[in-house]
Amino acid sequence: MSKIFRLDFKVRDYECDMQGIVNNAVYQNYLEHTRHEYLLSRGGDFAELTDQGLNLVVTRAELDYKHPLTSGDHFYITLTAKMKDRVRLVFEQNIFRNDDTLCVKALMTITGVYQRGRPGIPKDLVDKLLSTSAEKT
C-alpha cells in the first residue's frame, strides 16, 4: 500500500446545486483530479500513458456521502493505493473539510486497458504508484 497522498481544494460557487451544496457528480471530478495529481507526483502522466496505448479506466466507483461541502469550504482529499488483484488497482480516497469532518468516503477501482483490449497495469507503473518513498503533498 502506498503512503497517504493529500491534495487541498476550495469549493467554487458554480460547483454547488440549487440546495447550496456541492453537486454529487462534482465529487467525482475532485477524486479524479486527485488521482491525476497523485500519478504526476509519482513520475507518471495520464496523457503520456494514453499516448503509449494504455488507457487507465475506472471500473467501479463506490462513494459514501457523509457530510455536504458548501461554497467557499476549504477541504482536502487523501489517497492511498493498493493492488486488488493482477489487473485492478484500488484507490481509497477520503474527502475532509479542513476541520477534519469526513465528507465523502470513496473506493475507486481502476484498471489499464491496452489499445488491443487486453487489461493490465504495467509492473513499472504499479511500482511507481505503490512505492512508499517520500512524495509531494
Short mmCIF file of N, CA and C in Angstrom, two decimals:
data_model
loop_
_atom_site.label_atom_id
_atom_site.label_comp_id
_atom_site.label_asym_id
_atom_site.label_seq_id
_atom_site.Cartn_x
_atom_site.Cartn_y
_atom_site.Cartn_z
N MET A 1 0.85 -1.18 0.00
CA MET A 1 0.00 0.00 0.00
C MET A 1 0.89 1.24 0.00
N SER A 2 0.45 2.25 -0.70
CA SER A 2 1.20 3.50 -0.79
C SER A 2 1.04 4.32 0.49
N LYS A 3 1.93 5.32 0.63
CA LYS A 3 1.77 6.30 1.69
C LYS A 3 0.57 7.17 1.38
N ILE A 4 0.08 7.86 2.38
CA ILE A 4 -1.06 8.75 2.16
C ILE A 4 -0.62 9.98 1.38
N PHE A 5 -1.34 10.27 0.31
CA PHE A 5 -1.16 11.46 -0.51
C PHE A 5 -2.28 12.41 -0.15
N ARG A 6 -2.00 13.70 -0.15
CA ARG A 6 -3.01 14.71 0.21
C ARG A 6 -2.99 15.84 -0.81
N LEU A 7 -4.19 16.30 -1.17
CA LEU A 7 -4.32 17.43 -2.09
C LEU A 7 -5.40 18.36 -1.54
N ASP A 8 -5.12 19.66 -1.52
CA ASP A 8 -6.04 20.66 -0.97
C ASP A 8 -6.87 21.33 -2.07
N PHE A 9 -8.09 21.72 -1.70
CA PHE A 9 -9.05 22.33 -2.63
C PHE A 9 -9.85 23.41 -1.92
N LYS A 10 -10.61 24.16 -2.71
CA LYS A 10 -11.62 25.09 -2.21
C LYS A 10 -12.83 24.97 -3.12
N VAL A 11 -14.03 24.88 -2.53
CA VAL A 11 -15.27 24.78 -3.31
C VAL A 11 -15.53 26.10 -4.02
N ARG A 12 -15.82 26.00 -5.31
CA ARG A 12 -16.18 27.17 -6.12
C ARG A 12 -17.70 27.25 -6.23
N ASP A 13 -18.22 28.46 -6.32
CA ASP A 13 -19.67 28.68 -6.35
C ASP A 13 -20.39 27.81 -7.37
N TYR A 14 -19.84 27.73 -8.58
CA TYR A 14 -20.53 27.02 -9.67
C TYR A 14 -20.55 25.50 -9.49
N GLU A 15 -19.87 24.99 -8.47
CA GLU A 15 -19.90 23.55 -8.20
C GLU A 15 -21.09 23.15 -7.33
N CYS A 16 -21.84 24.13 -6.88
CA CYS A 16 -22.96 23.87 -5.97
C CYS A 16 -24.27 23.81 -6.74
N ASP A 17 -25.20 23.02 -6.21
CA ASP A 17 -26.52 22.89 -6.84
C ASP A 17 -27.50 23.87 -6.20
N MET A 18 -28.77 23.72 -6.53
CA MET A 18 -29.80 24.64 -6.04
C MET A 18 -29.93 24.64 -4.51
N GLN A 19 -29.54 23.53 -3.87
CA GLN A 19 -29.62 23.46 -2.41
C GLN A 19 -28.44 24.15 -1.74
N GLY A 20 -27.46 24.63 -2.54
CA GLY A 20 -26.31 25.32 -1.98
C GLY A 20 -25.18 24.40 -1.54
N ILE A 21 -25.25 23.13 -1.95
CA ILE A 21 -24.20 22.17 -1.60
C ILE A 21 -23.54 21.67 -2.88
N VAL A 22 -22.34 21.12 -2.73
CA VAL A 22 -21.64 20.61 -3.89
C VAL A 22 -22.47 19.50 -4.52
N ASN A 23 -22.64 19.59 -5.84
CA ASN A 23 -23.38 18.58 -6.59
C ASN A 23 -22.66 17.24 -6.48
N ASN A 24 -23.42 16.17 -6.34
CA ASN A 24 -22.81 14.85 -6.13
C ASN A 24 -21.84 14.46 -7.23
N ALA A 25 -22.09 14.84 -8.47
CA ALA A 25 -21.20 14.48 -9.58
C ALA A 25 -19.87 15.22 -9.50
N VAL A 26 -19.85 16.38 -8.89
CA VAL A 26 -18.62 17.17 -8.78
C VAL A 26 -17.59 16.45 -7.90
N TYR A 27 -18.07 15.71 -6.90
CA TYR A 27 -17.14 14.98 -6.04
C TYR A 27 -16.28 14.02 -6.87
N GLN A 28 -16.86 13.41 -7.91
CA GLN A 28 -16.07 12.51 -8.75
C GLN A 28 -14.99 13.28 -9.50
N ASN A 29 -15.27 14.52 -9.89
CA ASN A 29 -14.23 15.35 -10.51
C ASN A 29 -13.09 15.60 -9.53
N TYR A 30 -13.42 15.93 -8.28
CA TYR A 30 -12.39 16.15 -7.27
C TYR A 30 -11.53 14.89 -7.11
N LEU A 31 -12.20 13.75 -7.02
CA LEU A 31 -11.48 12.49 -6.82
C LEU A 31 -10.57 12.17 -8.01
N GLU A 32 -11.08 12.40 -9.22
CA GLU A 32 -10.27 12.11 -10.41
C GLU A 32 -9.07 13.05 -10.48
N HIS A 33 -9.28 14.32 -10.20
CA HIS A 33 -8.16 15.27 -10.22
C HIS A 33 -7.08 14.84 -9.22
N THR A 34 -7.50 14.37 -8.07
CA THR A 34 -6.53 13.92 -7.07
C THR A 34 -5.75 12.71 -7.58
N ARG A 35 -6.42 11.77 -8.25
CA ARG A 35 -5.71 10.62 -8.81
C ARG A 35 -4.70 11.04 -9.87
N HIS A 36 -5.08 12.01 -10.70
CA HIS A 36 -4.15 12.50 -11.73
C HIS A 36 -2.93 13.18 -11.10
N GLU A 37 -3.16 13.99 -10.06
CA GLU A 37 -2.05 14.65 -9.37
C GLU A 37 -1.17 13.63 -8.65
N TYR A 38 -1.79 12.61 -8.10
CA TYR A 38 -1.03 11.53 -7.46
C TYR A 38 -0.12 10.85 -8.48
N LEU A 39 -0.67 10.53 -9.65
CA LEU A 39 0.12 9.90 -10.71
C LEU A 39 1.30 10.80 -11.09
N LEU A 40 1.04 12.10 -11.26
CA LEU A 40 2.12 13.03 -11.58
C LEU A 40 3.19 13.08 -10.50
N SER A 41 2.75 13.04 -9.22
CA SER A 41 3.70 13.09 -8.11
C SER A 41 4.59 11.86 -8.07
N ARG A 42 4.16 10.80 -8.72
CA ARG A 42 4.89 9.54 -8.76
C ARG A 42 5.68 9.36 -10.06
N GLY A 43 5.77 10.42 -10.86
CA GLY A 43 6.53 10.34 -12.09
C GLY A 43 5.77 9.78 -13.27
N GLY A 44 4.45 9.67 -13.15
CA GLY A 44 3.62 9.20 -14.24
C GLY A 44 2.84 10.35 -14.84
N ASP A 45 2.28 10.13 -16.01
CA ASP A 45 1.50 11.17 -16.66
C ASP A 45 0.35 10.50 -17.42
N PHE A 46 -0.87 10.88 -17.07
CA PHE A 46 -2.06 10.27 -17.65
C PHE A 46 -2.07 10.39 -19.18
N ALA A 47 -1.79 11.60 -19.70
CA ALA A 47 -1.81 11.81 -21.15
C ALA A 47 -0.72 11.01 -21.83
N GLU A 48 0.45 10.93 -21.22
CA GLU A 48 1.57 10.17 -21.79
C GLU A 48 1.23 8.68 -21.86
N LEU A 49 0.61 8.15 -20.81
CA LEU A 49 0.21 6.74 -20.82
C LEU A 49 -0.79 6.48 -21.95
N THR A 50 -1.73 7.41 -22.14
CA THR A 50 -2.71 7.26 -23.21
C THR A 50 -2.01 7.27 -24.57
N ASP A 51 -1.05 8.17 -24.74
CA ASP A 51 -0.28 8.23 -25.99
C ASP A 51 0.48 6.93 -26.24
N GLN A 52 0.85 6.23 -25.17
CA GLN A 52 1.58 4.97 -25.29
C GLN A 52 0.64 3.78 -25.50
N GLY A 53 -0.67 4.05 -25.57
CA GLY A 53 -1.62 2.98 -25.84
C GLY A 53 -2.23 2.34 -24.61
N LEU A 54 -2.00 2.94 -23.43
CA LEU A 54 -2.58 2.41 -22.20
C LEU A 54 -3.62 3.39 -21.68
N ASN A 55 -4.87 2.95 -21.59
CA ASN A 55 -5.94 3.78 -21.04
C ASN A 55 -6.25 3.30 -19.63
N LEU A 56 -6.10 4.20 -18.66
CA LEU A 56 -6.49 3.88 -17.28
C LEU A 56 -7.96 4.22 -17.14
N VAL A 57 -8.77 3.26 -16.71
CA VAL A 57 -10.21 3.45 -16.65
C VAL A 57 -10.76 3.03 -15.28
N VAL A 58 -11.78 3.74 -14.85
CA VAL A 58 -12.49 3.38 -13.62
C VAL A 58 -13.45 2.25 -13.97
N THR A 59 -13.36 1.15 -13.22
CA THR A 59 -14.29 0.04 -13.43
C THR A 59 -15.36 -0.02 -12.34
N ARG A 60 -15.11 0.64 -11.23
CA ARG A 60 -16.09 0.66 -10.14
C ARG A 60 -15.84 1.90 -9.30
N ALA A 61 -16.92 2.59 -8.94
CA ALA A 61 -16.85 3.76 -8.08
C ALA A 61 -17.83 3.56 -6.93
N GLU A 62 -17.30 3.55 -5.72
CA GLU A 62 -18.14 3.43 -4.52
C GLU A 62 -17.95 4.71 -3.71
N LEU A 63 -19.00 5.50 -3.58
CA LEU A 63 -18.93 6.74 -2.83
C LEU A 63 -19.99 6.75 -1.74
N ASP A 64 -19.56 7.04 -0.55
CA ASP A 64 -20.47 7.21 0.58
C ASP A 64 -20.41 8.68 0.98
N TYR A 65 -21.54 9.38 0.79
CA TYR A 65 -21.62 10.79 1.12
C TYR A 65 -21.98 10.92 2.59
N LYS A 66 -21.11 11.59 3.34
CA LYS A 66 -21.29 11.69 4.80
C LYS A 66 -21.73 13.08 5.25
N HIS A 67 -21.16 14.11 4.63
CA HIS A 67 -21.44 15.49 5.06
C HIS A 67 -21.22 16.40 3.85
N PRO A 68 -22.15 17.33 3.57
CA PRO A 68 -22.00 18.16 2.37
C PRO A 68 -20.93 19.24 2.50
N LEU A 69 -20.36 19.58 1.36
CA LEU A 69 -19.50 20.75 1.25
C LEU A 69 -20.33 21.88 0.66
N THR A 70 -20.01 23.12 1.04
CA THR A 70 -20.73 24.28 0.51
C THR A 70 -19.73 25.28 -0.07
N SER A 71 -20.23 26.25 -0.79
CA SER A 71 -19.39 27.24 -1.45
C SER A 71 -18.40 27.87 -0.47
N GLY A 72 -17.16 27.93 -0.90
CA GLY A 72 -16.11 28.55 -0.08
C GLY A 72 -15.43 27.61 0.89
N ASP A 73 -15.99 26.42 1.11
CA ASP A 73 -15.34 25.47 2.03
C ASP A 73 -13.95 25.10 1.52
N HIS A 74 -13.02 25.06 2.44
CA HIS A 74 -11.69 24.54 2.14
C HIS A 74 -11.71 23.07 2.56
N PHE A 75 -11.13 22.23 1.72
CA PHE A 75 -11.14 20.80 2.03
C PHE A 75 -9.92 20.14 1.43
N TYR A 76 -9.71 18.89 1.83
CA TYR A 76 -8.58 18.14 1.28
C TYR A 76 -9.03 16.71 1.01
N ILE A 77 -8.29 16.08 0.11
CA ILE A 77 -8.56 14.68 -0.24
C ILE A 77 -7.31 13.88 0.06
N THR A 78 -7.51 12.75 0.75
CA THR A 78 -6.40 11.83 0.98
C THR A 78 -6.57 10.64 0.05
N LEU A 79 -5.45 10.02 -0.27
CA LEU A 79 -5.47 8.90 -1.20
C LEU A 79 -4.40 7.89 -0.80
N THR A 80 -4.77 6.63 -0.79
CA THR A 80 -3.80 5.53 -0.72
C THR A 80 -4.17 4.57 -1.84
N ALA A 81 -3.18 3.84 -2.32
CA ALA A 81 -3.39 2.92 -3.43
C ALA A 81 -2.90 1.54 -3.06
N LYS A 82 -3.60 0.51 -3.56
CA LYS A 82 -3.14 -0.87 -3.36
C LYS A 82 -3.67 -1.71 -4.51
N MET A 83 -2.97 -2.78 -4.82
CA MET A 83 -3.42 -3.70 -5.85
C MET A 83 -4.52 -4.58 -5.27
N LYS A 84 -5.59 -4.76 -6.03
CA LYS A 84 -6.68 -5.65 -5.63
C LYS A 84 -6.40 -7.05 -6.14
N ASP A 85 -5.93 -7.13 -7.36
CA ASP A 85 -5.54 -8.41 -7.97
C ASP A 85 -4.56 -8.08 -9.09
N ARG A 86 -4.35 -8.99 -9.98
CA ARG A 86 -3.34 -8.84 -11.03
C ARG A 86 -3.60 -7.67 -11.98
N VAL A 87 -4.85 -7.29 -12.19
CA VAL A 87 -5.18 -6.24 -13.17
C VAL A 87 -5.95 -5.06 -12.59
N ARG A 88 -6.26 -5.07 -11.29
CA ARG A 88 -7.05 -3.98 -10.72
C ARG A 88 -6.31 -3.31 -9.56
N LEU A 89 -6.38 -2.00 -9.57
CA LEU A 89 -5.80 -1.16 -8.55
C LEU A 89 -6.94 -0.44 -7.84
N VAL A 90 -6.87 -0.35 -6.52
CA VAL A 90 -7.91 0.33 -5.75
C VAL A 90 -7.32 1.57 -5.09
N PHE A 91 -8.01 2.69 -5.30
CA PHE A 91 -7.65 3.94 -4.64
C PHE A 91 -8.66 4.16 -3.52
N GLU A 92 -8.16 4.24 -2.29
CA GLU A 92 -9.01 4.61 -1.15
C GLU A 92 -8.86 6.11 -1.01
N GLN A 93 -9.97 6.83 -1.20
CA GLN A 93 -9.93 8.28 -1.16
C GLN A 93 -10.97 8.79 -0.18
N ASN A 94 -10.57 9.78 0.61
CA ASN A 94 -11.47 10.41 1.56
C ASN A 94 -11.42 11.90 1.38
N ILE A 95 -12.58 12.53 1.43
CA ILE A 95 -12.67 13.99 1.34
C ILE A 95 -13.03 14.51 2.73
N PHE A 96 -12.19 15.42 3.23
CA PHE A 96 -12.38 16.02 4.54
C PHE A 96 -12.46 17.53 4.41
N ARG A 97 -13.41 18.13 5.13
CA ARG A 97 -13.38 19.58 5.28
C ARG A 97 -12.14 19.90 6.11
N ASN A 98 -11.65 21.14 6.05
CA ASN A 98 -10.42 21.47 6.77
C ASN A 98 -10.53 21.34 8.29
N ASP A 99 -11.75 21.23 8.82
CA ASP A 99 -11.90 20.97 10.26
C ASP A 99 -11.90 19.46 10.53
N ASP A 100 -11.49 18.67 9.53
CA ASP A 100 -11.37 17.21 9.59
C ASP A 100 -12.70 16.46 9.61
N THR A 101 -13.79 17.14 9.25
CA THR A 101 -15.08 16.46 9.10
C THR A 101 -15.03 15.61 7.83
N LEU A 102 -15.33 14.31 7.96
CA LEU A 102 -15.36 13.42 6.80
C LEU A 102 -16.59 13.74 5.97
N CYS A 103 -16.39 14.06 4.69
CA CYS A 103 -17.50 14.41 3.80
C CYS A 103 -17.83 13.28 2.83
N VAL A 104 -16.81 12.63 2.28
CA VAL A 104 -17.02 11.53 1.34
C VAL A 104 -15.96 10.48 1.57
N LYS A 105 -16.40 9.25 1.55
CA LYS A 105 -15.51 8.09 1.63
C LYS A 105 -15.67 7.36 0.30
N ALA A 106 -14.56 7.14 -0.42
CA ALA A 106 -14.66 6.56 -1.76
C ALA A 106 -13.64 5.44 -1.97
N LEU A 107 -14.08 4.43 -2.68
CA LEU A 107 -13.20 3.37 -3.19
C LEU A 107 -13.35 3.39 -4.71
N MET A 108 -12.26 3.63 -5.40
CA MET A 108 -12.27 3.71 -6.85
C MET A 108 -11.40 2.58 -7.38
N THR A 109 -12.00 1.69 -8.16
CA THR A 109 -11.26 0.57 -8.75
C THR A 109 -10.89 0.94 -10.17
N ILE A 110 -9.61 0.76 -10.49
CA ILE A 110 -9.05 1.18 -11.77
C ILE A 110 -8.37 -0.01 -12.42
N THR A 111 -8.40 -0.05 -13.74
CA THR A 111 -7.57 -0.99 -14.48
C THR A 111 -7.00 -0.27 -15.68
N GLY A 112 -6.04 -0.89 -16.30
CA GLY A 112 -5.50 -0.38 -17.54
C GLY A 112 -6.03 -1.23 -18.68
N VAL A 113 -6.32 -0.60 -19.80
CA VAL A 113 -6.75 -1.33 -20.99
C VAL A 113 -5.85 -0.88 -22.14
N TYR A 114 -5.16 -1.83 -22.70
CA TYR A 114 -4.31 -1.53 -23.86
C TYR A 114 -5.18 -1.37 -25.09
N GLN A 115 -4.68 -0.70 -26.09
CA GLN A 115 -5.46 -0.43 -27.30
C GLN A 115 -6.02 -1.69 -27.92
N ARG A 116 -5.37 -2.80 -27.76
CA ARG A 116 -5.87 -4.05 -28.32
C ARG A 116 -6.93 -4.69 -27.42
N GLY A 117 -7.27 -4.03 -26.31
CA GLY A 117 -8.34 -4.50 -25.45
C GLY A 117 -7.92 -5.39 -24.31
N ARG A 118 -6.64 -5.68 -24.20
CA ARG A 118 -6.14 -6.55 -23.14
C ARG A 118 -6.00 -5.74 -21.84
N PRO A 119 -6.60 -6.21 -20.72
CA PRO A 119 -6.48 -5.46 -19.47
C PRO A 119 -5.14 -5.71 -18.80
N GLY A 120 -4.71 -4.75 -18.02
CA GLY A 120 -3.49 -4.91 -17.24
C GLY A 120 -2.89 -3.57 -16.88
N ILE A 121 -2.05 -3.60 -15.89
CA ILE A 121 -1.32 -2.42 -15.45
C ILE A 121 0.15 -2.81 -15.46
N PRO A 122 0.99 -2.09 -16.21
CA PRO A 122 2.41 -2.45 -16.29
C PRO A 122 3.08 -2.43 -14.92
N LYS A 123 3.98 -3.39 -14.69
CA LYS A 123 4.65 -3.52 -13.40
C LYS A 123 5.38 -2.24 -13.01
N ASP A 124 6.02 -1.57 -13.97
CA ASP A 124 6.74 -0.35 -13.62
C ASP A 124 5.79 0.75 -13.13
N LEU A 125 4.58 0.81 -13.68
CA LEU A 125 3.59 1.78 -13.22
C LEU A 125 3.09 1.41 -11.83
N VAL A 126 2.83 0.13 -11.60
CA VAL A 126 2.41 -0.33 -10.27
C VAL A 126 3.48 0.02 -9.24
N ASP A 127 4.75 -0.22 -9.59
CA ASP A 127 5.84 0.09 -8.67
C ASP A 127 5.87 1.58 -8.33
N LYS A 128 5.66 2.44 -9.33
CA LYS A 128 5.63 3.89 -9.08
C LYS A 128 4.48 4.26 -8.15
N LEU A 129 3.30 3.69 -8.43
CA LEU A 129 2.10 4.07 -7.67
C LEU A 129 2.11 3.55 -6.24
N LEU A 130 2.74 2.42 -6.02
CA LEU A 130 2.69 1.81 -4.69
C LEU A 130 3.96 2.01 -3.88
N SER A 131 4.94 2.70 -4.43
CA SER A 131 6.18 2.98 -3.71
C SER A 131 5.85 3.74 -2.43
N THR A 132 6.56 3.42 -1.37
CA THR A 132 6.34 4.13 -0.10
C THR A 132 7.37 5.22 0.11
N SER A 133 8.12 5.58 -0.94
CA SER A 133 9.10 6.65 -0.82
C SER A 133 8.38 7.99 -0.60
N ALA A 134 9.11 8.97 -0.13
CA ALA A 134 8.54 10.28 0.15
C ALA A 134 7.92 10.87 -1.10
N GLU A 135 6.85 11.60 -0.92
CA GLU A 135 6.14 12.20 -2.04
C GLU A 135 5.64 13.58 -1.68
N LYS A 136 5.40 14.37 -2.70
CA LYS A 136 4.89 15.73 -2.52
C LYS A 136 3.41 15.68 -2.16
N THR A 137 3.01 16.45 -1.18
CA THR A 137 1.59 16.57 -0.83
C THR A 137 1.17 18.01 -0.86
#
